[in-house]
Amino acid sequence: MAALRFVLASASPARLATLRSAGLEPEVIVSDVDESAIQGASVSDLVATLASVKARVVASRLDGDVVVLGCDSLLEFDGEAMGKPGDAETATQRWRRLRGKTGVLHTGHCLKRPGVFETVRTVSTTVHFATVSEDEIAAYVASGEPLGVAGSFTLDGLGGWFVRGIEGDPHNVVGISLPVLRDMLRTQHIELTDLGYPAS
């Protein structure tokens, strides 16, 4: 039986790599949603809303039976929602604030099968940051990696040195919670094998 069409509504290479390494091979269709125009009552609500909007926009462009996954991540620190810093100066200032402190990485997940269901879950993981030196901050920012990721850090890349611990799902910090996604699918009577797992 042919696998159910599965689309990832995200431009994140880390999300795609996580799904691929876990045995799924989704299509990638980016929503191009203007995220700055969307607001939420809390950071947790905001990522859920952003994930939902992305999934809905992409699903609206598709025909036939398809399952679309939209995701969005933000770091909550001192009551502030930190998305992608976009420039070196912002990333440097953030790291000076984050070092030695703790934040919460929220990821919204929206799974949508047009005309059948839409389900949304937010997963939150506490992140403890190391006390990072000025030289380490400068070198990390110069690499370019923190400029395009939520909270200005990665767990699975060059930033992994600077995370001294987490509480919760490590995949969520990368941008997608595999256990939660599996639960969301199974709640809608979809097994991983229905999506082509394990992809060869």
CSV table of C-alpha atoms in Angstrom, one decimal:
chain,number,residue,atom,x,y,z
A,1,MET,CA,0.0,0.0,0.0
A,2,ALA,CA,1.3,3.5,-0.9
A,3,ALA,CA,2.4,5.7,1.9
A,4,LEU,CA,0.1,8.6,2.9
A,5,ARG,CA,1.5,11.9,1.6
A,6,PHE,CA,3.3,13.7,4.4
A,7,VAL,CA,4.3,17.3,4.1
A,8,LEU,CA,6.5,19.4,6.4
A,9,ALA,CA,5.4,23.0,6.4
A,10,SER,CA,8.8,24.3,7.6
A,11,ALA,CA,12.0,25.6,6.1
A,12,SER,CA,14.0,24.3,9.1
A,13,PRO,CA,16.9,22.1,8.0
A,14,ALA,CA,17.1,20.7,11.6
A,15,ARG,CA,13.5,19.6,11.6
A,16,LEU,CA,13.9,17.9,8.2
A,17,ALA,CA,17.1,16.2,9.4
A,18,THR,CA,15.5,15.0,12.6
A,19,LEU,CA,12.6,13.4,10.7
A,20,ARG,CA,14.9,11.9,8.1
A,21,SER,CA,17.2,10.4,10.8
A,22,ALA,CA,14.1,9.0,12.4
A,23,GLY,CA,13.0,7.2,9.3
A,24,LEU,CA,10.5,9.6,7.6
A,25,GLU,CA,11.0,11.4,4.3
A,26,PRO,CA,8.5,14.3,4.1
A,27,GLU,CA,8.0,16.7,1.3
A,28,VAL,CA,8.9,20.2,2.3
A,29,ILE,CA,6.6,23.1,1.4
A,30,VAL,CA,7.4,26.4,3.0
A,31,SER,CA,4.4,28.6,4.0
A,32,ASP,CA,6.1,32.0,3.7
A,33,VAL,CA,3.8,33.3,6.5
A,34,ASP,CA,4.6,36.8,7.9
A,35,GLU,CA,5.3,35.7,11.4
A,36,SER,CA,5.7,39.2,12.7
A,37,ALA,CA,2.0,39.8,12.1
A,38,ILE,CA,0.9,37.0,14.5
A,39,GLN,CA,0.5,37.5,18.2
A,40,GLY,CA,-0.3,35.2,21.1
A,41,ALA,CA,-1.3,35.6,24.8
A,42,SER,CA,1.8,33.8,25.9
A,43,VAL,CA,4.9,32.4,24.2
A,44,SER,CA,3.4,28.9,24.3
A,45,ASP,CA,0.2,30.2,22.7
A,46,LEU,CA,2.2,32.1,20.1
A,47,VAL,CA,4.1,29.0,18.8
A,48,ALA,CA,0.9,27.0,18.7
A,49,THR,CA,-0.7,29.7,16.6
A,50,LEU,CA,2.3,30.1,14.3
A,51,ALA,CA,2.4,26.3,13.7
A,52,SER,CA,-1.3,26.2,13.0
A,53,VAL,CA,-1.2,29.1,10.5
A,54,LYS,CA,1.8,27.5,8.6
A,55,ALA,CA,0.0,24.1,8.4
A,56,ARG,CA,-3.3,25.7,7.2
A,57,VAL,CA,-1.6,27.9,4.6
A,58,VAL,CA,0.3,24.9,3.1
A,59,ALA,CA,-2.7,22.6,3.3
A,60,SER,CA,-4.8,25.1,1.4
A,61,ARG,CA,-2.5,24.8,-1.6
A,62,LEU,CA,-2.6,21.0,-1.8
A,63,ASP,CA,-5.1,18.6,-3.4
A,64,GLY,CA,-5.9,15.1,-2.4
A,65,ASP,CA,-5.3,13.2,0.9
A,66,VAL,CA,-2.3,14.7,2.7
A,67,VAL,CA,-1.1,15.1,6.2
A,68,VAL,CA,0.6,18.5,6.9
A,69,LEU,CA,2.9,19.2,9.8
A,70,GLY,CA,3.5,22.9,10.8
A,71,CYS,CA,6.0,23.7,13.6
A,72,ASP,CA,7.4,26.8,15.2
A,73,SER,CA,9.9,27.3,18.0
A,74,LEU,CA,10.7,30.2,20.3
A,75,LEU,CA,12.8,30.6,23.4
A,76,GLU,CA,11.2,32.2,26.4
A,77,PHE,CA,13.7,34.0,28.6
A,78,ASP,CA,12.9,36.6,31.2
A,79,GLY,CA,9.4,36.9,29.8
A,80,GLU,CA,10.6,37.6,26.3
A,81,ALA,CA,10.0,35.5,23.2
A,82,MET,CA,13.3,35.0,21.4
A,83,GLY,CA,13.0,33.9,17.7
A,84,LYS,CA,15.8,34.1,15.2
A,85,PRO,CA,18.2,37.0,16.0
A,86,GLY,CA,18.9,37.7,12.3
A,87,ASP,CA,22.1,39.7,12.9
A,88,ALA,CA,25.4,39.2,14.8
A,89,GLU,CA,24.9,42.1,17.2
A,90,THR,CA,21.5,40.8,18.4
A,91,ALA,CA,22.9,37.2,18.7
A,92,THR,CA,25.9,38.5,20.7
A,93,GLN,CA,23.7,40.5,23.1
A,94,ARG,CA,21.4,37.6,23.6
A,95,TRP,CA,24.3,35.3,24.5
A,96,ARG,CA,25.6,37.8,27.1
A,97,ARG,CA,22.1,37.6,28.7
A,98,LEU,CA,21.7,33.8,28.4
A,99,ARG,CA,25.0,32.6,29.7
A,100,GLY,CA,24.8,30.9,33.0
A,101,LYS,CA,21.0,31.2,33.0
A,102,THR,CA,17.9,29.1,32.1
A,103,GLY,CA,15.3,29.5,29.4
A,104,VAL,CA,12.3,27.5,28.1
A,105,LEU,CA,12.2,26.4,24.5
A,106,HIS,CA,8.6,26.1,23.2
A,107,THR,CA,7.7,24.3,20.0
A,108,GLY,CA,4.2,24.4,18.6
A,109,HIS,CA,3.1,21.4,16.5
A,110,CYS,CA,0.1,21.4,14.2
A,111,LEU,CA,-0.9,18.3,12.4
A,112,LYS,CA,-3.6,18.8,9.7
A,113,ARG,CA,-5.4,16.5,7.4
A,114,PRO,CA,-7.7,18.8,5.3
A,115,GLY,CA,-11.3,18.0,5.9
A,116,VAL,CA,-10.5,15.3,8.4
A,117,PHE,CA,-8.8,16.8,11.5
A,118,GLU,CA,-6.5,19.5,12.9
A,119,THR,CA,-4.7,18.8,16.1
A,120,VAL,CA,-2.2,21.2,18.0
A,121,ARG,CA,0.2,20.5,20.7
A,122,THR,CA,2.9,22.7,22.3
A,123,VAL,CA,6.0,21.1,23.9
A,124,SER,CA,8.2,23.0,26.3
A,125,THR,CA,11.8,22.0,27.3
A,126,THR,CA,13.9,23.8,29.9
A,127,VAL,CA,17.4,24.7,28.7
A,128,HIS,CA,20.3,25.4,31.1
A,129,PHE,CA,23.0,27.5,29.4
A,130,ALA,CA,26.7,27.3,30.3
A,131,THR,CA,28.7,30.3,31.4
A,132,VAL,CA,30.2,31.2,28.1
A,133,SER,CA,33.3,33.5,27.6
A,134,GLU,CA,33.4,36.5,25.4
A,135,ASP,CA,35.8,34.7,23.0
A,136,GLU,CA,33.4,31.8,22.8
A,137,ILE,CA,30.5,34.0,22.1
A,138,ALA,CA,32.4,35.9,19.4
A,139,ALA,CA,33.6,32.7,17.7
A,140,TYR,CA,30.1,31.1,17.8
A,141,VAL,CA,28.4,34.2,16.4
A,142,ALA,CA,31.1,34.5,13.7
A,143,SER,CA,30.2,31.0,12.6
A,144,GLY,CA,26.8,32.3,11.5
A,145,GLU,CA,24.9,29.4,13.1
A,146,PRO,CA,23.0,31.2,15.8
A,147,LEU,CA,21.7,33.9,13.5
A,148,GLY,CA,19.0,31.7,11.9
A,149,VAL,CA,17.7,29.7,14.8
A,150,ALA,CA,15.2,30.4,17.6
A,151,GLY,CA,16.9,31.6,20.8
A,152,SER,CA,20.3,32.0,19.0
A,153,PHE,CA,21.5,28.5,19.8
A,154,THR,CA,21.4,24.9,18.7
A,155,LEU,CA,21.7,21.7,20.7
A,156,ASP,CA,22.7,19.5,17.8
A,157,GLY,CA,25.4,21.8,16.2
A,158,LEU,CA,28.1,24.2,17.2
A,159,GLY,CA,26.0,25.5,20.1
A,160,GLY,CA,25.9,22.1,21.8
A,161,TRP,CA,29.0,23.0,23.8
A,162,PHE,CA,27.1,25.8,25.5
A,163,VAL,CA,24.1,23.9,26.8
A,164,ARG,CA,24.9,22.3,30.1
A,165,GLY,CA,21.6,20.5,30.5
A,166,ILE,CA,18.0,20.2,29.6
A,167,GLU,CA,14.8,19.1,31.2
A,168,GLY,CA,12.4,17.5,28.7
A,169,ASP,CA,12.6,16.2,25.2
A,170,PRO,CA,15.9,17.0,23.5
A,171,HIS,CA,14.4,16.7,20.0
A,172,ASN,CA,12.0,19.5,20.9
A,173,VAL,CA,15.0,21.8,21.4
A,174,VAL,CA,16.0,20.9,17.8
A,175,GLY,CA,12.5,21.9,16.7
A,176,ILE,CA,10.3,18.9,16.7
A,177,SER,CA,9.2,16.4,19.4
A,178,LEU,CA,9.2,12.9,17.9
A,179,PRO,CA,7.3,11.3,20.8
A,180,VAL,CA,4.6,14.0,20.7
A,181,LEU,CA,4.3,13.8,16.9
A,182,ARG,CA,3.8,10.0,17.2
A,183,ASP,CA,1.1,10.5,19.8
A,184,MET,CA,-0.6,13.1,17.6
A,185,LEU,CA,-0.6,10.7,14.7
A,186,ARG,CA,-1.8,7.7,16.6
A,187,THR,CA,-4.7,9.8,18.2
A,188,GLN,CA,-5.9,10.2,14.6
A,189,HIS,CA,-5.4,6.5,13.8
A,190,ILE,CA,-2.2,7.1,11.7
A,191,GLU,CA,0.8,4.9,12.3
A,192,LEU,CA,4.3,5.8,11.4
A,193,THR,CA,4.3,2.9,8.9
A,194,ASP,CA,1.4,4.7,7.1
A,195,LEU,CA,3.8,7.6,6.4
A,196,GLY,CA,6.4,5.2,4.9
A,197,TYR,CA,8.5,4.5,8.0
A,198,PRO,CA,11.2,3.4,7.9
A,199,ALA,CA,12.2,5.3,4.7
A,200,SER,CA,14.9,3.5,2.8
